[in-house]
PDB file of C-alpha atoms in Angstrom:
ATOM      1  CA  UNK F1360      -0.476   0.091   0.353  1.00 63.00           C
ATOM      2  CA  UNK F1361       0.946   3.580  -0.854  1.00 88.00           C
ATOM      3  CA  UNK F1362       0.651   7.213  -0.012  1.00 94.00           C
ATOM      4  CA  UNK F1363      -1.865   9.836  -0.938  1.00 95.00           C
ATOM      5  CA  UNK F1364      -0.557  13.317  -1.715  1.00 95.00           C
ATOM      6  CA  UNK F1365      -2.068  16.269  -1.750  1.00 96.00           C
ATOM      7  CA  UNK F1366      -0.127  19.763  -2.654  1.00 96.00           C
ATOM      8  CA  UNK F1367      -2.725  22.060  -1.212  1.00 94.00           C
ATOM      9  CA  UNK F1368      -4.700  22.372   1.694  1.00 94.00           C
ATOM     10  CA  UNK F1369      -8.089  20.879   1.546  1.00 94.00           C
ATOM     11  CA  UNK F1370     -10.489  23.367   0.459  1.00 88.00           C
ATOM     12  CA  UNK F1371     -13.761  21.280   0.808  1.00 90.00           C
ATOM     13  CA  UNK F1372     -14.751  17.963   3.063  1.00 91.00           C
ATOM     14  CA  UNK F1373     -13.774  15.225   0.874  1.00 94.00           C
ATOM     15  CA  UNK F1374     -10.499  16.290   0.155  1.00 96.00           C
ATOM     16  CA  UNK F1375      -9.656  16.348   4.162  1.00 97.00           C
ATOM     17  CA  UNK F1376      -7.437  12.972   5.074  1.00 98.00           C
ATOM     18  CA  UNK F1377      -9.550  10.795   7.368  1.00 97.00           C
ATOM     19  CA  UNK F1378      -7.770   9.080  10.185  1.00 97.00           C
ATOM     20  CA  UNK F1379     -10.157   6.837  13.331  1.00 97.00           C
ATOM     21  CA  UNK F1380      -9.369   4.071  15.566  1.00 96.00           C
ATOM     22  CA  UNK F1381     -13.011   2.651  15.500  1.00 95.00           C
ATOM     23  CA  UNK F1382     -15.360   4.581  17.340  1.00 96.00           C
ATOM     24  CA  UNK F1383     -13.511   8.191  17.008  1.00 98.00           C
ATOM     25  CA  UNK F1384     -12.700   9.261  13.790  1.00 97.00           C
ATOM     26  CA  UNK F1385     -11.447  12.649  12.427  1.00 98.00           C
ATOM     27  CA  UNK F1386     -11.215  14.777   8.974  1.00 98.00           C
ATOM     28  CA  UNK F1387      -7.678  16.706   8.956  1.00 98.00           C
ATOM     29  CA  UNK F1388      -8.083  19.695   6.407  1.00 97.00           C
ATOM     30  CA  UNK F1389      -4.300  20.608   6.365  1.00 96.00           C
ATOM     31  CA  UNK F1390      -4.892  24.248   6.603  1.00 94.00           C
ATOM     32  CA  UNK F1391      -1.847  26.379   7.062  1.00 93.00           C
ATOM     33  CA  UNK F1392      -2.919  29.275   8.874  1.00 91.00           C
ATOM     34  CA  UNK F1393      -6.199  27.870  10.798  1.00 93.00           C
ATOM     35  CA  UNK F1394      -6.220  24.256  11.071  1.00 96.00           C
ATOM     36  CA  UNK F1395      -9.542  22.546  10.924  1.00 96.00           C
ATOM     37  CA  UNK F1396     -10.233  19.009  12.463  1.00 98.00           C
ATOM     38  CA  UNK F1397     -13.650  17.994  12.158  1.00 96.00           C
ATOM     39  CA  UNK F1398     -14.264  15.127  15.060  1.00 97.00           C
ATOM     40  CA  UNK F1399     -16.648  12.718  15.139  1.00 95.00           C
ATOM     41  CA  UNK F1400     -18.107   9.630  17.708  1.00 96.00           C
ATOM     42  CA  UNK F1401     -20.054   7.212  16.162  1.00 94.00           C
ATOM     43  CA  UNK F1402     -22.455   6.941  18.604  1.00 94.00           C
ATOM     44  CA  UNK F1403     -23.681  10.802  18.174  1.00 93.00           C
ATOM     45  CA  UNK F1404     -27.432  10.761  17.107  1.00 90.00           C
ATOM     46  CA  UNK F1405     -29.722  13.465  16.771  1.00 87.00           C
ATOM     47  CA  UNK F1406     -31.788  11.817  19.564  1.00 86.00           C
ATOM     48  CA  UNK F1407     -31.945   8.929  22.064  1.00 83.00           C
ATOM     49  CA  UNK F1408     -34.030   5.346  20.914  1.00 82.00           C
ATOM     50  CA  UNK F1409     -37.355   6.197  19.243  1.00 84.00           C
ATOM     51  CA  UNK F1410     -39.517   3.075  18.304  1.00 88.00           C
ATOM     52  CA  UNK F1411     -41.086   3.686  15.101  1.00 91.00           C
ATOM     53  CA  UNK F1412     -41.983   0.233  14.290  1.00 93.00           C
ATOM     54  CA  UNK F1413     -45.730   0.382  13.256  1.00 93.00           C
ATOM     55  CA  UNK F1414     -48.193  -2.032  15.458  1.00 94.00           C
ATOM     56  CA  UNK F1415     -50.677  -2.507  13.078  1.00 93.00           C
ATOM     57  CA  UNK F1416     -48.253  -4.106  10.768  1.00 93.00           C
ATOM     58  CA  UNK F1417     -48.860  -7.770  11.568  1.00 94.00           C
ATOM     59  CA  UNK F1418     -52.593  -7.231  11.755  1.00 95.00           C
ATOM     60  CA  UNK F1419     -52.949  -6.480   8.027  1.00 96.00           C
ATOM     61  CA  UNK F1420     -50.061  -8.596   6.684  1.00 96.00           C
ATOM     62  CA  UNK F1421     -52.333 -11.441   5.434  1.00 96.00           C
ATOM     63  CA  UNK F1422     -54.773  -8.970   4.163  1.00 96.00           C
ATOM     64  CA  UNK F1423     -52.323  -7.334   1.660  1.00 97.00           C
ATOM     65  CA  UNK F1424     -50.903 -10.389   0.652  1.00 97.00           C
ATOM     66  CA  UNK F1425     -54.614 -11.765  -0.238  1.00 96.00           C
ATOM     67  CA  UNK F1426     -54.769  -8.124  -2.307  1.00 96.00           C
ATOM     68  CA  UNK F1427     -51.471  -8.870  -4.125  1.00 97.00           C
ATOM     69  CA  UNK F1428     -52.884 -12.414  -4.934  1.00 97.00           C
ATOM     70  CA  UNK F1429     -56.131 -11.105  -6.510  1.00 96.00           C
ATOM     71  CA  UNK F1430     -54.182  -8.282  -8.084  1.00 96.00           C
ATOM     72  CA  UNK F1431     -55.369  -5.570  -6.187  1.00 96.00           C
ATOM     73  CA  UNK F1432     -52.022  -3.762  -6.666  1.00 97.00           C
ATOM     74  CA  UNK F1433     -53.176  -0.245  -5.570  1.00 96.00           C
ATOM     75  CA  UNK F1434     -55.181  -1.221  -2.670  1.00 97.00           C
ATOM     76  CA  UNK F1435     -52.309  -3.426  -1.352  1.00 96.00           C
ATOM     77  CA  UNK F1436     -49.959  -0.190  -1.795  1.00 97.00           C
ATOM     78  CA  UNK F1437     -52.187   1.682   0.090  1.00 96.00           C
ATOM     79  CA  UNK F1438     -52.893  -0.673   3.237  1.00 96.00           C
ATOM     80  CA  UNK F1439     -48.806  -1.122   3.086  1.00 95.00           C
ATOM     81  CA  UNK F1440     -48.557   2.570   3.424  1.00 94.00           C
ATOM     82  CA  UNK F1441     -51.104   2.805   6.309  1.00 94.00           C
ATOM     83  CA  UNK F1442     -50.071  -0.335   8.369  1.00 95.00           C
ATOM     84  CA  UNK F1443     -46.177  -1.021   7.781  1.00 94.00           C
ATOM     85  CA  UNK F1444     -44.534   2.306   7.127  1.00 94.00           C
ATOM     86  CA  UNK F1445     -43.052   4.072  10.260  1.00 92.00           C
ATOM     87  CA  UNK F1446     -45.215   5.533  12.990  1.00 91.00           C
ATOM     88  CA  UNK F1447     -43.020   8.728  12.437  1.00 87.00           C
ATOM     89  CA  UNK F1448     -41.628   9.589   9.008  1.00 82.00           C
ATOM     90  CA  UNK F1449     -38.354  11.204  10.773  1.00 84.00           C
ATOM     91  CA  UNK F1450     -35.167   8.588  11.711  1.00 85.00           C
ATOM     92  CA  UNK F1451     -32.591   9.925  13.615  1.00 86.00           C
ATOM     93  CA  UNK F1452     -29.847  10.846  11.930  1.00 86.00           C
ATOM     94  CA  UNK F1453     -26.148  11.027  12.387  1.00 87.00           C
ATOM     95  CA  UNK F1454     -24.089  13.734  13.693  1.00 90.00           C
ATOM     96  CA  UNK F1455     -20.449  15.115  14.210  1.00 92.00           C
ATOM     97  CA  UNK F1456     -19.263  15.361  17.584  1.00 95.00           C
ATOM     98  CA  UNK F1457     -17.562  18.887  17.063  1.00 96.00           C
ATOM     99  CA  UNK F1458     -14.461  20.632  15.249  1.00 96.00           C
ATOM    100  CA  UNK F1459     -11.109  21.723  17.069  1.00 98.00           C
ATOM    101  CA  UNK F1460      -9.395  24.838  15.305  1.00 97.00           C
ATOM    102  CA  UNK F1461      -5.539  25.328  15.578  1.00 97.00           C
ATOM    103  CA  UNK F1462      -4.911  29.054  14.869  1.00 95.00           C
ATOM    104  CA  UNK F1463      -0.933  29.345  14.000  1.00 94.00           C
ATOM    105  CA  UNK F1464      -0.637  33.191  15.103  1.00 89.00           C
ATOM    106  CA  UNK F1465       2.720  33.767  12.913  1.00 84.00           C
ATOM    107  CA  UNK F1466       1.441  32.422  10.083  1.00 82.00           C
ATOM    108  CA  UNK F1467      -1.668  34.345   8.865  1.00 71.00           C
ATOM    109  CA  UNK F1468      -1.420  37.101   5.933  1.00 63.00           C
ATOM    110  CA  UNK F1469      -4.983  37.898   5.502  1.00 62.00           C
ATOM    111  CA  UNK F1470      -8.495  36.727   5.248  1.00 61.00           C
ATOM    112  CA  UNK F1471      -9.918  36.224   1.790  1.00 64.00           C
ATOM    113  CA  UNK F1472     -13.149  35.684   0.342  1.00 62.00           C
ATOM    114  CA  UNK F1473     -14.000  32.237  -0.287  1.00 64.00           C
ATOM    115  CA  UNK F1474     -16.909  29.490  -0.649  1.00 67.00           C
ATOM    116  CA  UNK F1475     -17.862  26.800   1.753  1.00 66.00           C
ATOM    117  CA  UNK F1476     -19.050  23.336   1.174  1.00 62.00           C
ATOM    118  CA  UNK F1477     -22.625  25.094   0.336  1.00 63.00           C
ATOM    119  CA  UNK F1478     -21.394  27.363  -1.947  1.00 65.00           C
ATOM    120  CA  UNK F1479     -21.560  30.613   0.219  1.00 62.00           C
ATOM    121  CA  UNK F1480     -19.064  33.080   0.451  1.00 62.00           C
ATOM    122  CA  UNK F1481     -16.777  33.193   3.835  1.00 61.00           C
ATOM    123  CA  UNK F1482     -13.638  34.886   5.064  1.00 61.00           C
ATOM    124  CA  UNK F1483     -10.792  32.333   4.968  1.00 66.00           C
ATOM    125  CA  UNK F1484      -7.614  33.395   6.522  1.00 63.00           C
ATOM    126  CA  UNK F1485      -4.773  32.913   4.266  1.00 62.00           C
ATOM    127  CA  UNK F1486      -1.415  31.659   4.942  1.00 63.00           C
ATOM    128  CA  UNK F1487       1.773  33.831   5.011  1.00 67.00           C
ATOM    129  CA  UNK F1488       3.922  32.874   1.772  1.00 83.00           C
ATOM    130  CA  UNK F1489       3.934  28.922   1.955  1.00 89.00           C
ATOM    131  CA  UNK F1490       6.617  26.733  -0.413  1.00 92.00           C
ATOM    132  CA  UNK F1491       6.986  23.263  -0.435  1.00 95.00           C
ATOM    133  CA  UNK F1492       3.592  22.570   1.047  1.00 96.00           C
ATOM    134  CA  UNK F1493       2.177  18.890   0.773  1.00 97.00           C
ATOM    135  CA  UNK F1494       0.306  16.554   2.704  1.00 97.00           C
ATOM    136  CA  UNK F1495       0.600  12.916   2.685  1.00 98.00           C
ATOM    137  CA  UNK F1496      -1.190  10.069   4.191  1.00 98.00           C
ATOM    138  CA  UNK F1497       0.175   6.905   4.642  1.00 96.00           C
ATOM    139  CA  UNK F1498      -2.451   4.429   3.903  1.00 94.00           C
ATOM    140  CA  UNK F1499      -0.592   1.128   5.486  1.00 93.00           C
ATOM    141  CA  UNK F1500       0.393   2.740   8.736  1.00 94.00           C
ATOM    142  CA  UNK F1501      -2.366   5.236   8.831  1.00 94.00           C
ATOM    143  CA  UNK F1502      -0.650   8.252  10.090  1.00 97.00           C
ATOM    144  CA  UNK F1503      -0.852  11.357   8.478  1.00 98.00           C
ATOM    145  CA  UNK F1504       1.753  14.014   7.827  1.00 98.00           C
ATOM    146  CA  UNK F1505       1.608  18.001   6.826  1.00 98.00           C
ATOM    147  CA  UNK F1506       4.824  19.522   5.557  1.00 97.00           C
ATOM    148  CA  UNK F1507       5.662  23.232   4.541  1.00 95.00           C
ATOM    149  CA  UNK F1508       8.318  26.169   4.456  1.00 93.00           C
ATOM    150  CA  UNK F1509       7.316  29.587   5.676  1.00 89.00           C
ATOM    151  CA  UNK F1510      10.538  31.641   4.993  1.00 85.00           C
ATOM    152  CA  UNK F1511      13.725  29.110   5.922  1.00 87.00           C
ATOM    153  CA  UNK F1512      11.628  27.197   8.775  1.00 90.00           C
ATOM    154  CA  UNK F1513      10.415  23.741   7.786  1.00 94.00           C
ATOM    155  CA  UNK F1514       6.746  22.965   9.615  1.00 95.00           C
ATOM    156  CA  UNK F1515       6.048  19.279  10.444  1.00 97.00           C
ATOM    157  CA  UNK F1516       2.561  18.215  11.786  1.00 97.00           C
ATOM    158  CA  UNK F1517       1.519  14.678  12.141  1.00 97.00           C
ATOM    159  CA  UNK F1518      -1.593  13.225  13.406  1.00 98.00           C
ATOM    160  CA  UNK F1519      -3.289   9.800  13.885  1.00 97.00           C
ATOM    161  CA  UNK F1520      -5.363   7.953  15.760  1.00 97.00           C
ATOM    162  CA  UNK F1521      -4.845   4.959  18.527  1.00 95.00           C
ATOM    163  CA  UNK F1522      -7.509   2.049  19.550  1.00 95.00           C
ATOM    164  CA  UNK F1523      -5.251   1.308  22.345  1.00 94.00           C
ATOM    165  CA  UNK F1524      -5.383   4.512  24.135  1.00 94.00           C
ATOM    166  CA  UNK F1525      -8.895   5.454  22.613  1.00 96.00           C
ATOM    167  CA  UNK F1526      -7.659   8.896  21.330  1.00 96.00           C
ATOM    168  CA  UNK F1527      -6.501  10.837  18.441  1.00 97.00           C
ATOM    169  CA  UNK F1528      -3.356  13.005  18.162  1.00 96.00           C
ATOM    170  CA  UNK F1529      -2.112  16.400  16.315  1.00 97.00           C
ATOM    171  CA  UNK F1530       1.917  17.433  16.540  1.00 96.00           C
ATOM    172  CA  UNK F1531       3.254  20.336  15.506  1.00 96.00           C
ATOM    173  CA  UNK F1532       6.940  21.517  15.182  1.00 94.00           C
ATOM    174  CA  UNK F1533       9.627  23.445  13.349  1.00 92.00           C
ATOM    175  CA  UNK F1534      13.012  22.026  12.560  1.00 89.00           C
ATOM    176  CA  UNK F1535      14.869  24.823  13.230  1.00 83.00           C
ATOM    177  CA  UNK F1536      13.401  25.626  16.648  1.00 81.00           C
ATOM    178  CA  UNK F1537      11.293  28.315  15.734  1.00 88.00           C
ATOM    179  CA  UNK F1538       8.655  29.413  18.382  1.00 93.00           C
ATOM    180  CA  UNK F1539       4.917  27.600  18.189  1.00 95.00           C
ATOM    181  CA  UNK F1540       2.378  30.458  18.864  1.00 95.00           C
ATOM    182  CA  UNK F1541      -1.089  28.969  18.929  1.00 96.00           C
ATOM    183  CA  UNK F1542      -4.844  29.617  19.360  1.00 97.00           C
ATOM    184  CA  UNK F1543      -6.680  26.388  20.323  1.00 98.00           C
ATOM    185  CA  UNK F1544     -10.404  26.255  20.332  1.00 97.00           C
ATOM    186  CA  UNK F1545     -13.584  23.909  19.907  1.00 97.00           C
ATOM    187  CA  UNK F1546     -16.705  24.635  18.351  1.00 94.00           C
ATOM    188  CA  UNK F1547     -19.973  22.754  17.356  1.00 92.00           C
ATOM    189  CA  UNK F1548     -21.468  24.604  14.738  1.00 82.00           C
ATOM    190  CA  UNK F1549     -23.144  25.215  11.495  1.00 72.00           C
ATOM    191  CA  UNK F1550     -19.793  26.485   9.975  1.00 67.00           C
ATOM    192  CA  UNK F1551     -21.754  27.953   6.861  1.00 65.00           C
ATOM    193  CA  UNK F1552     -21.782  31.869   6.363  1.00 62.00           C
ATOM    194  CA  UNK F1553     -24.246  33.772   8.569  1.00 62.00           C
ATOM    195  CA  UNK F1554     -25.067  30.669  10.596  1.00 64.00           C
ATOM    196  CA  UNK F1555     -24.426  31.225  14.076  1.00 62.00           C
ATOM    197  CA  UNK F1556     -26.517  28.328  15.920  1.00 65.00           C
ATOM    198  CA  UNK F1557     -24.535  26.345  18.463  1.00 70.00           C
ATOM    199  CA  UNK F1558     -25.240  22.319  19.179  1.00 85.00           C
ATOM    200  CA  UNK F1559     -23.818  22.200  22.398  1.00 90.00           C
ATOM    201  CA  UNK F1560     -24.454  23.373  25.709  1.00 91.00           C
ATOM    202  CA  UNK F1561     -21.027  24.571  27.167  1.00 94.00           C
ATOM    203  CA  UNK F1562     -17.545  24.828  26.156  1.00 96.00           C
ATOM    204  CA  UNK F1563     -14.923  25.475  28.463  1.00 96.00           C
ATOM    205  CA  UNK F1564     -11.015  25.338  29.091  1.00 97.00           C
ATOM    206  CA  UNK F1565      -9.622  23.852  32.375  1.00 96.00           C
ATOM    207  CA  UNK F1566      -6.361  23.793  34.265  1.00 94.00           C
ATOM    208  CA  UNK F1567      -4.446  25.707  30.997  1.00 95.00           C
ATOM    209  CA  UNK F1568      -4.391  22.823  29.373  1.00 95.00           C
ATOM    210  CA  UNK F1569      -8.159  21.003  28.327  1.00 97.00           C
ATOM    211  CA  UNK F1570     -10.873  21.981  26.084  1.00 98.00           C
ATOM    212  CA  UNK F1571     -14.615  20.421  27.015  1.00 98.00           C
ATOM    213  CA  UNK F1572     -17.274  20.613  25.130  1.00 97.00           C
ATOM    214  CA  UNK F1573     -20.216  18.971  26.529  1.00 97.00           C
ATOM    215  CA  UNK F1574     -24.123  19.133  25.316  1.00 94.00           C
ATOM    216  CA  UNK F1575     -26.994  16.789  24.627  1.00 92.00           C
ATOM    217  CA  UNK F1576     -28.512  15.722  20.864  1.00 87.00           C
ATOM    218  CA  UNK F1577     -32.048  16.996  22.219  1.00 78.00           C
ATOM    219  CA  UNK F1578     -35.298  14.883  22.773  1.00 75.00           C
ATOM    220  CA  UNK F1579     -36.880  13.422  25.806  1.00 78.00           C
ATOM    221  CA  UNK F1580     -34.129  10.683  25.990  1.00 81.00           C
ATOM    222  CA  UNK F1581     -31.400  12.766  24.331  1.00 87.00           C
ATOM    223  CA  UNK F1582     -27.775  11.329  23.839  1.00 92.00           C
ATOM    224  CA  UNK F1583     -24.869  13.269  25.476  1.00 95.00           C
ATOM    225  CA  UNK F1584     -21.981  13.593  24.527  1.00 96.00           C
ATOM    226  CA  UNK F1585     -18.438  14.891  25.737  1.00 98.00           C
ATOM    227  CA  UNK F1586     -15.311  16.184  23.530  1.00 98.00           C
ATOM    228  CA  UNK F1587     -11.856  16.435  25.311  1.00 97.00           C
ATOM    229  CA  UNK F1588      -9.117  18.321  24.103  1.00 98.00           C
ATOM    230  CA  UNK F1589      -5.583  18.202  25.858  1.00 96.00           C
ATOM    231  CA  UNK F1590      -2.773  20.516  24.870  1.00 96.00           C
ATOM    232  CA  UNK F1591       0.580  19.588  25.697  1.00 94.00           C
ATOM    233  CA  UNK F1592       3.413  21.749  24.744  1.00 93.00           C
ATOM    234  CA  UNK F1593       7.398  21.924  25.492  1.00 91.00           C
ATOM    235  CA  UNK F1594       9.363  24.830  26.479  1.00 88.00           C
ATOM    236  CA  UNK F1595       6.856  28.811  26.728  1.00 90.00           C
ATOM    237  CA  UNK F1596       4.150  29.374  27.862  1.00 94.00           C
ATOM    238  CA  UNK F1597       0.583  27.879  28.128  1.00 95.00           C
ATOM    239  CA  UNK F1598      -2.487  29.545  29.297  1.00 96.00           C
ATOM    240  CA  UNK F1599      -6.319  29.437  29.073  1.00 97.00           C
ATOM    241  CA  UNK F1600      -8.171  32.445  28.005  1.00 96.00           C
ATOM    242  CA  UNK F1601     -12.283  32.277  27.814  1.00 95.00           C
ATOM    243  CA  UNK F1602     -12.559  28.613  26.337  1.00 96.00           C
ATOM    244  CA  UNK F1603      -9.285  28.925  24.322  1.00 97.00           C
ATOM    245  CA  UNK F1604      -5.976  27.313  24.959  1.00 97.00           C
ATOM    246  CA  UNK F1605      -2.869  29.898  24.037  1.00 97.00           C
ATOM    247  CA  UNK F1606       0.553  28.620  23.538  1.00 97.00           C
ATOM    248  CA  UNK F1607       3.394  31.047  23.213  1.00 96.00           C
ATOM    249  CA  UNK F1608       7.200  30.201  22.287  1.00 95.00           C
ATOM    250  CA  UNK F1609       6.963  26.595  22.890  1.00 95.00           C
ATOM    251  CA  UNK F1610       9.277  24.127  20.726  1.00 92.00           C
ATOM    252  CA  UNK F1611       6.749  21.493  20.104  1.00 93.00           C
ATOM    253  CA  UNK F1612       3.082  21.023  20.936  1.00 95.00           C
ATOM    254  CA  UNK F1613       1.019  17.913  21.195  1.00 95.00           C
ATOM    255  CA  UNK F1614      -2.706  17.580  21.052  1.00 96.00           C
ATOM    256  CA  UNK F1615      -4.686  14.726  22.137  1.00 96.00           C
ATOM    257  CA  UNK F1616      -8.684  14.577  21.699  1.00 98.00           C
ATOM    258  CA  UNK F1617     -11.655  12.200  22.020  1.00 97.00           C
ATOM    259  CA  UNK F1618     -15.415  11.773  22.880  1.00 98.00           C
ATOM    260  CA  UNK F1619     -17.858   9.983  24.398  1.00 97.00           C
ATOM    261  CA  UNK F1620     -21.648   9.681  24.822  1.00 96.00           C
ATOM    262  CA  UNK F1621     -24.229   8.419  27.310  1.00 95.00           C
ATOM    263  CA  UNK F1622     -24.732   5.569  25.038  1.00 92.00           C
ATOM    264  CA  UNK F1623     -21.672   3.991  25.968  1.00 94.00           C
ATOM    265  CA  UNK F1624     -20.696   5.620  29.479  1.00 95.00           C
ATOM    266  CA  UNK F1625     -22.970   7.375  31.832  1.00 94.00           C
ATOM    267  CA  UNK F1626     -20.742  10.158  32.761  1.00 97.00           C
ATOM    268  CA  UNK F1627     -18.834  11.069  28.999  1.00 96.00           C
ATOM    269  CA  UNK F1628     -16.703  13.435  30.657  1.00 96.00           C
ATOM    270  CA  UNK F1629     -15.485  11.595  33.324  1.00 95.00           C
ATOM    271  CA  UNK F1630     -14.569   9.061  30.842  1.00 96.00           C
ATOM    272  CA  UNK F1631     -12.510  10.989  28.683  1.00 96.00           C
ATOM    273  CA  UNK F1632     -10.665  12.737  31.569  1.00 93.00           C
ATOM    274  CA  UNK F1633      -9.718   9.167  33.310  1.00 93.00           C
ATOM    275  CA  UNK F1634      -7.822   8.179  30.195  1.00 93.00           C
ATOM    276  CA  UNK F1635      -4.412   7.743  30.657  1.00 89.00           C
ATOM    277  CA  UNK F1636      -3.604  10.278  28.016  1.00 84.00           C
ATOM    278  CA  UNK F1637      -5.388  12.770  28.780  1.00 81.00           C
ATOM    279  CA  UNK F1638      -5.264  12.286  32.573  1.00 69.00           C
ATOM    280  CA  UNK F1639      -1.555  12.467  32.967  1.00 62.00           C
ATOM    281  CA  UNK F1640      -0.179  15.590  34.317  1.00 57.00           C
ATOM    282  CA  UNK F1641       1.612  18.433  32.477  1.00 52.00           C
ATOM    283  CA  UNK F1642       4.780  18.007  34.547  1.00 53.00           C
ATOM    284  CA  UNK F1643       5.117  14.419  34.082  1.00 56.00           C
ATOM    285  CA  UNK F1644       5.165  14.938  29.977  1.00 51.00           C
ATOM    286  CA  UNK F1645       7.652  17.631  30.651  1.00 52.00           C
ATOM    287  CA  UNK F1646      10.039  15.266  32.400  1.00 47.00           C
TER     288      UNK F1646
END
């Protein structure tokens, strides 16, 4: 098995690179100035269990058969529609867990008008002068890489998902020791221009290293969910501001993230927090 190469950033969802570990997935866009990572957890549905079974299906089965044998197809269709179709026409739909945004403070140039997946206009952060850009997805190792140069500095990003660790990871470093200055945030909203609806209950930063996104999919027995993001940096300064984590003058940055729902765990956030990768102290990683 070989590699998939792209020489430019993903312009829409289908061009992003996928990684996953079985229940957790991510689409990595490879944007230089403001990276987008769309995160999925495979039990995030628009509501809880909904019994849509028509209770009259068995009662009218024989009558429908008789109509068909007699050649009365129209009557059979009418009875089937009334007695066998779901009581509610709307099924639960699958939803993404959220988006992680990584803003590279020193690699922005200006905002340019672009169009999103729906063709609507929005302002996109364009990168500074970038050379030798490439994205690589290794199909055998399931590891993605993003490489490019800004000035004389070569930047390397790498991402993958681990099934044993139950997380996905995204690392950032510069070969010449250039300072890394980032702003990391999370959202769960309609990203199209002019759409401000947020589909979560709260987003908060904790302990200068965590971002938590929590909510419920709605309905009487809706599914609760949590996405946890852990930011670890070597050198420099790291702190929280609002619901964001700010990294200044770091040498290397590692971002770990995962998600959970009440379909699998009663306390999704607690489950995320207790994972060894997300629960270890920052001082232990620095050692």
